Amino acid sequence: MRQIREIMARAAGAQERLDEFVRVLASNMLADVCSVYLERSNGDMELCATEGLAAKAVHRTRLRPGEGVVGQVALKAEPLNVEDAPNHPAFSFQAETEEQGIVSFLGVPILRGGRLLGVLTIQNRTKRVYDDEDTETLQTAAMVLAEIVVAPELAAGGEVFDSIALRPTGEERLEGRGVADGLAVGRAVKHEPHVPPALLLAEDPDAEAVRLEAAIKRLRESIEALLEGRGSAIEGDSREILETYRMIAHDKGWLARLQDAVRLGLSAEGAVERVRNEQRAKLLSARDPYLRERLHDLEDLANRLLRHLGEARGYTFAAEETPEDAILFARTIGPAELLEQDLDRIRGVVLEEGSSTSHAAIVARALGIPVVGRIEGVLDRVEAGDLVIVDGAAGVVHLRPTTDAMETHQQRIEQRGERAAVFERLKDRPAVTVDGRSITLLLNAGLTVDLAQLDRTGAEGIGLFRTEFQFMIAEKLPRQGEQRTLYAAVLDSAGDRPVTFRTLDLGGDKILPYLQMDREENPAMGWRALRLALDRPALLRTQLRALIIAASGRELRVMFPFVTTAAEFSAAKARLIGELDWVARRGHEPPTKLEVGAMIETPAIAFEIDALLETADFVSVGANDLMQFFFAVDRSSPRLSDRYDILSPPALKFLKLVREGCARADKPVSVCGEVAGRPLEAMALIGLGFDRLSMPAAGVGPVKRLVLGLNARRVEAAMGELLESREPSVRGALQALAEEMGAPL
Ligand code: PEP
Ligand code: MG
């Protein structure tokens, strides 16, 4: 390994390095032959360097996958140890190599990041039984070789290497699911600890063994601390995963493989990387979902171990250097991890898993970073530095795009830029229809990063501030002081513009690992939002106090989520009033004005709206949840997402009923939820008489542009007829109307 390290350190040409590598390895392993085969772009294995076979065969001998014993190693990505190769069923004689009389064969795959780069072999003229130690040594050498092979010098190693697939080549168009809208072009970066080649090999194996042991000990301790330190707070899936981690961290096989690798000359980091590589290669061929899950666990654990090792060295295994225009690739990413990134450099995110309801997706949307999820195996098809296009709207990723694809996308990016410029010009114009109806456009927000959007979009206030985001991003329950700081910052940046704070909407798909919640069959209809808050008085109390104190001397608008009965709302409001007294007794100046509202998210409360509005000052229609329950369709199910249309007579009639209830009581009503930010849907809502719409930042510009071209009275009149239509959707009719009026959608 020392000699190999020297080869790596020496600045030499690609071929020279490979030649020297096989020479050193052959002599150290007492082999008559040592050869390196590398994969060509068509999948063939090409002999690229040899000690012992005829030199003229180099760059000439090529084997198809599965052809010969070398092809077998490549096909299965597993070591193959054959005492008598010429009699092996797969044996294929290559005359130009002059390999007559060579009988024993040991071959191992050259893997990097789970991807097969080639095959490394040793052979002997006499019958020789290679033992496990030989295989281990060869695998270790293959891992180091992989680093030599992908080094830029080899990639630029001259014509003979041109067709060698050292990195994935060629354009690939991969379809996943759009998780956060947007379009970006950039360079791939992998979000996983990466061991630089210089740290792979050890100076002193004994010292490395000690480092490895210490890191494993710390790893185990940290898992125990997670499992026990927080009491029984971790439940359900999180606990199950941690318990699996604990099991693996004590698994003898896993530890033995790590220790063996260190014994053979790798650094502790190198050992972890090697074992991780092999696991990845297995993962690629595993079909069984349970096995895949376990292999993922192993990988996560290896990453943790690398971080522990790095800490001890005072080294951070950051993802490979983050370029200015990074596209981040990860299996999955948490919201906190995403926020930890150098966000000025991240242009897009590609995930092997991930769904649009994931918390990271919500954060990415707030940051305006496009995300495409559910592209299995993408980490193995991309190399750091590859050019990538991420199309969050279409849910498509282009790896190594051709010039044509780049041009098309560049045009689309420019078109988007032009559109953004149009919206920017509309920013300060009031949203008033052609016939003089004023529409209030508000923002949905939840993170401090959203606040800048108020000025950027020209929204008139925040119609929905999702307070649970702060809780979802935190490692532990935010204290009253932390909550207060956030709320005060929101009010500060809103200035005169109104802000409606929604109290915690936890449960459903918004799970906090640190809060004990039982697993439910139907979490969306379970113990969530206001139900949970009413049952957990301390949680609600803390938040209400934080809100009241933050709004001291200013106006406070509080809204309760997921109200199902008027009585629930009254109970919640009573708590708020009670806390108002408590805060006043503590000497804080009270808010100048208090408005308390309810979200209409369940059909039940829509039919009790008169009673509700006797005590509520305003309501907001949470159309995401309301439609989920109206149509009985899971809002996070991608299969059903296009099945029912809010622009259908029954749904629109239902919304009208809510609007009329509010008109009877003369109380303001808004619509929040994603639909309010879509021009056509917004038009329908305006036609139903809604004049307050709260939406994601990206919706404000397009909706304002529409409003400016709309004749509200005409839309209202048309809606009257459309509500009686027998069509399953009135989308087409509304579109035609918008066109007739010249209102841009
Ligand atoms: C809704 O349900 O429409 C809503 C705005 O709340 P959330 O999307 O946070 O559930
Ligand atoms: Mg909701």
PDB file of N, CA, C and O and ligand atoms in Angstrom, residues 444 464 466 468-469 502 505 509-510 528 599-601 621-626 635 672-674, ligand 1:
ATOM      1  N   ASN A 444     -48.669  33.289   1.498  1.00  0.00           N
ATOM      2  CA  ASN A 444     -48.527  32.186   2.453  1.00  0.00           C
ATOM      3  C   ASN A 444     -47.041  32.106   2.815  1.00  0.00           C
ATOM      4  O   ASN A 444     -46.199  32.072   1.926  1.00  0.00           O
ATOM      5  N   LEU A 464     -51.480  33.760   5.580  1.00  0.00           N
ATOM      6  CA  LEU A 464     -51.322  32.491   6.302  1.00  0.00           C
ATOM      7  C   LEU A 464     -49.858  32.350   6.681  1.00  0.00           C
ATOM      8  O   LEU A 464     -48.999  32.207   5.814  1.00  0.00           O
ATOM      9  N   ARG A 466     -47.596  29.811   8.514  1.00  0.00           N
ATOM     10  CA  ARG A 466     -47.652  28.442   9.054  1.00  0.00           C
ATOM     11  C   ARG A 466     -46.627  28.310  10.181  1.00  0.00           C
ATOM     12  O   ARG A 466     -45.462  28.034   9.936  1.00  0.00           O
ATOM     13  N   GLU A 468     -46.040  26.076  12.267  1.00  0.00           N
ATOM     14  CA  GLU A 468     -45.437  24.760  12.560  1.00  0.00           C
ATOM     15  C   GLU A 468     -44.093  24.550  11.857  1.00  0.00           C
ATOM     16  O   GLU A 468     -43.314  23.706  12.254  1.00  0.00           O
ATOM     17  N   PHE A 469     -43.814  25.345  10.811  1.00  0.00           N
ATOM     18  CA  PHE A 469     -42.536  25.153  10.115  1.00  0.00           C
ATOM     19  C   PHE A 469     -41.354  25.317  11.068  1.00  0.00           C
ATOM     20  O   PHE A 469     -40.385  24.584  11.005  1.00  0.00           O
ATOM     21  N   ARG A 502     -51.254  31.416  11.904  1.00  0.00           N
ATOM     22  CA  ARG A 502     -52.035  30.213  12.164  1.00  0.00           C
ATOM     23  C   ARG A 502     -51.343  29.466  13.300  1.00  0.00           C
ATOM     24  O   ARG A 502     -50.128  29.257  13.252  1.00  0.00           O
ATOM     25  N   ASP A 505     -50.190  23.632  13.317  1.00  0.00           N
ATOM     26  CA  ASP A 505     -50.955  22.632  12.569  1.00  0.00           C
ATOM     27  C   ASP A 505     -50.074  21.392  12.452  1.00  0.00           C
ATOM     28  O   ASP A 505     -49.510  21.115  11.402  1.00  0.00           O
ATOM     29  N   ASP A 509     -49.236  14.997   7.870  1.00  0.00           N
ATOM     30  CA  ASP A 509     -47.901  14.712   7.340  1.00  0.00           C
ATOM     31  C   ASP A 509     -46.835  15.546   8.030  1.00  0.00           C
ATOM     32  O   ASP A 509     -45.675  15.508   7.678  1.00  0.00           O
ATOM     33  N   LYS A 510     -47.225  16.346   9.008  1.00  0.00           N
ATOM     34  CA  LYS A 510     -46.245  17.183   9.695  1.00  0.00           C
ATOM     35  C   LYS A 510     -45.909  16.565  11.046  1.00  0.00           C
ATOM     36  O   LYS A 510     -46.586  16.808  12.039  1.00  0.00           O
ATOM     37  N   ARG A 528     -54.785  15.798  15.008  1.00  0.00           N
ATOM     38  CA  ARG A 528     -53.915  16.801  14.414  1.00  0.00           C
ATOM     39  C   ARG A 528     -54.421  18.210  14.700  1.00  0.00           C
ATOM     40  O   ARG A 528     -55.522  18.399  15.196  1.00  0.00           O
ATOM     41  N   MET A 599     -59.963  28.455  10.323  1.00  0.00           N
ATOM     42  CA  MET A 599     -59.782  27.927   8.979  1.00  0.00           C
ATOM     43  C   MET A 599     -60.934  26.991   8.661  1.00  0.00           C
ATOM     44  O   MET A 599     -61.345  26.189   9.498  1.00  0.00           O
ATOM     45  N   ILE A 600     -61.441  27.111   7.449  1.00  0.00           N
ATOM     46  CA  ILE A 600     -62.492  26.199   6.999  1.00  0.00           C
ATOM     47  C   ILE A 600     -61.776  25.095   6.223  1.00  0.00           C
ATOM     48  O   ILE A 600     -61.364  25.289   5.084  1.00  0.00           O
ATOM     49  N   GLU A 601     -61.593  23.967   6.869  1.00  0.00           N
ATOM     50  CA  GLU A 601     -60.849  22.876   6.239  1.00  0.00           C
ATOM     51  C   GLU A 601     -61.613  21.560   6.290  1.00  0.00           C
ATOM     52  O   GLU A 601     -61.142  20.549   5.782  1.00  0.00           O
ATOM     53  N   VAL A 621     -60.472  29.916   3.980  1.00  0.00           N
ATOM     54  CA  VAL A 621     -60.751  28.588   3.438  1.00  0.00           C
ATOM     55  C   VAL A 621     -59.422  27.892   3.132  1.00  0.00           C
ATOM     56  O   VAL A 621     -58.690  28.325   2.245  1.00  0.00           O
ATOM     57  N   GLY A 622     -59.123  26.843   3.884  1.00  0.00           N
ATOM     58  CA  GLY A 622     -57.917  26.053   3.615  1.00  0.00           C
ATOM     59  C   GLY A 622     -58.267  25.043   2.542  1.00  0.00           C
ATOM     60  O   GLY A 622     -58.649  23.907   2.827  1.00  0.00           O
ATOM     61  N   ALA A 623     -58.152  25.485   1.309  1.00  0.00           N
ATOM     62  CA  ALA A 623     -58.684  24.673   0.209  1.00  0.00           C
ATOM     63  C   ALA A 623     -57.939  23.348   0.045  1.00  0.00           C
ATOM     64  O   ALA A 623     -58.519  22.372  -0.422  1.00  0.00           O
ATOM     65  N   ASN A 624     -56.681  23.294   0.444  1.00  0.00           N
ATOM     66  CA  ASN A 624     -55.934  22.030   0.308  1.00  0.00           C
ATOM     67  C   ASN A 624     -56.629  20.925   1.093  1.00  0.00           C
ATOM     68  O   ASN A 624     -56.914  19.849   0.582  1.00  0.00           O
ATOM     69  N   ASP A 625     -56.873  21.237   2.369  1.00  0.00           N
ATOM     70  CA  ASP A 625     -57.516  20.225   3.202  1.00  0.00           C
ATOM     71  C   ASP A 625     -58.997  20.110   2.888  1.00  0.00           C
ATOM     72  O   ASP A 625     -59.546  19.012   2.829  1.00  0.00           O
ATOM     73  N   LEU A 626     -59.651  21.250   2.670  1.00  0.00           N
ATOM     74  CA  LEU A 626     -61.095  21.202   2.444  1.00  0.00           C
ATOM     75  C   LEU A 626     -61.428  20.312   1.238  1.00  0.00           C
ATOM     76  O   LEU A 626     -62.337  19.495   1.291  1.00  0.00           O
ATOM     77  N   ARG A 635     -54.549  14.241  -0.246  1.00  0.00           N
ATOM     78  CA  ARG A 635     -53.901  15.344  -0.965  1.00  0.00           C
ATOM     79  C   ARG A 635     -52.459  15.044  -1.332  1.00  0.00           C
ATOM     80  O   ARG A 635     -51.867  15.720  -2.166  1.00  0.00           O
ATOM     81  N   CYS A 672     -56.985  30.470   1.252  1.00  0.00           N
ATOM     82  CA  CYS A 672     -55.555  30.206   1.191  1.00  0.00           C
ATOM     83  C   CYS A 672     -55.387  28.779   0.648  1.00  0.00           C
ATOM     84  O   CYS A 672     -56.358  28.139   0.285  1.00  0.00           O
ATOM     85  N   GLY A 673     -54.199  28.293   0.555  1.00  0.00           N
ATOM     86  CA  GLY A 673     -54.026  26.985  -0.100  1.00  0.00           C
ATOM     87  C   GLY A 673     -53.544  27.244  -1.510  1.00  0.00           C
ATOM     88  O   GLY A 673     -53.656  28.358  -2.028  1.00  0.00           O
ATOM     89  N   GLU A 674     -53.052  26.183  -2.127  1.00  0.00           N
ATOM     90  CA  GLU A 674     -52.357  26.340  -3.409  1.00  0.00           C
ATOM     91  C   GLU A 674     -53.224  26.930  -4.515  1.00  0.00           C
ATOM     92  O   GLU A 674     -52.746  27.699  -5.341  1.00  0.00           O
TER      93      GLU A 674
HETATM   94  C1  PEP B   1     -54.885  24.158   3.504  1.00  0.00           C
HETATM   95  O1  PEP B   1     -55.170  23.070   3.989  1.00  0.00           O
HETATM   96  O2  PEP B   1     -55.412  24.602   2.478  1.00  0.00           O
HETATM   97  C2  PEP B   1     -53.862  24.998   4.121  1.00  0.00           C
HETATM   98  C3  PEP B   1     -53.626  26.204   3.672  1.00  0.00           C
HETATM   99  O3  PEP B   1     -53.126  24.472   5.144  1.00  0.00           O
HETATM  100  P1  PEP B   1     -51.948  23.417   4.928  1.00  0.00           P
HETATM  101  O4  PEP B   1     -51.657  23.350   3.462  1.00  0.00           O
HETATM  102  O5  PEP B   1     -50.818  23.924   5.718  1.00  0.00           O
HETATM  103  O6  PEP B   1     -52.546  22.178   5.466  1.00  0.00           O
END
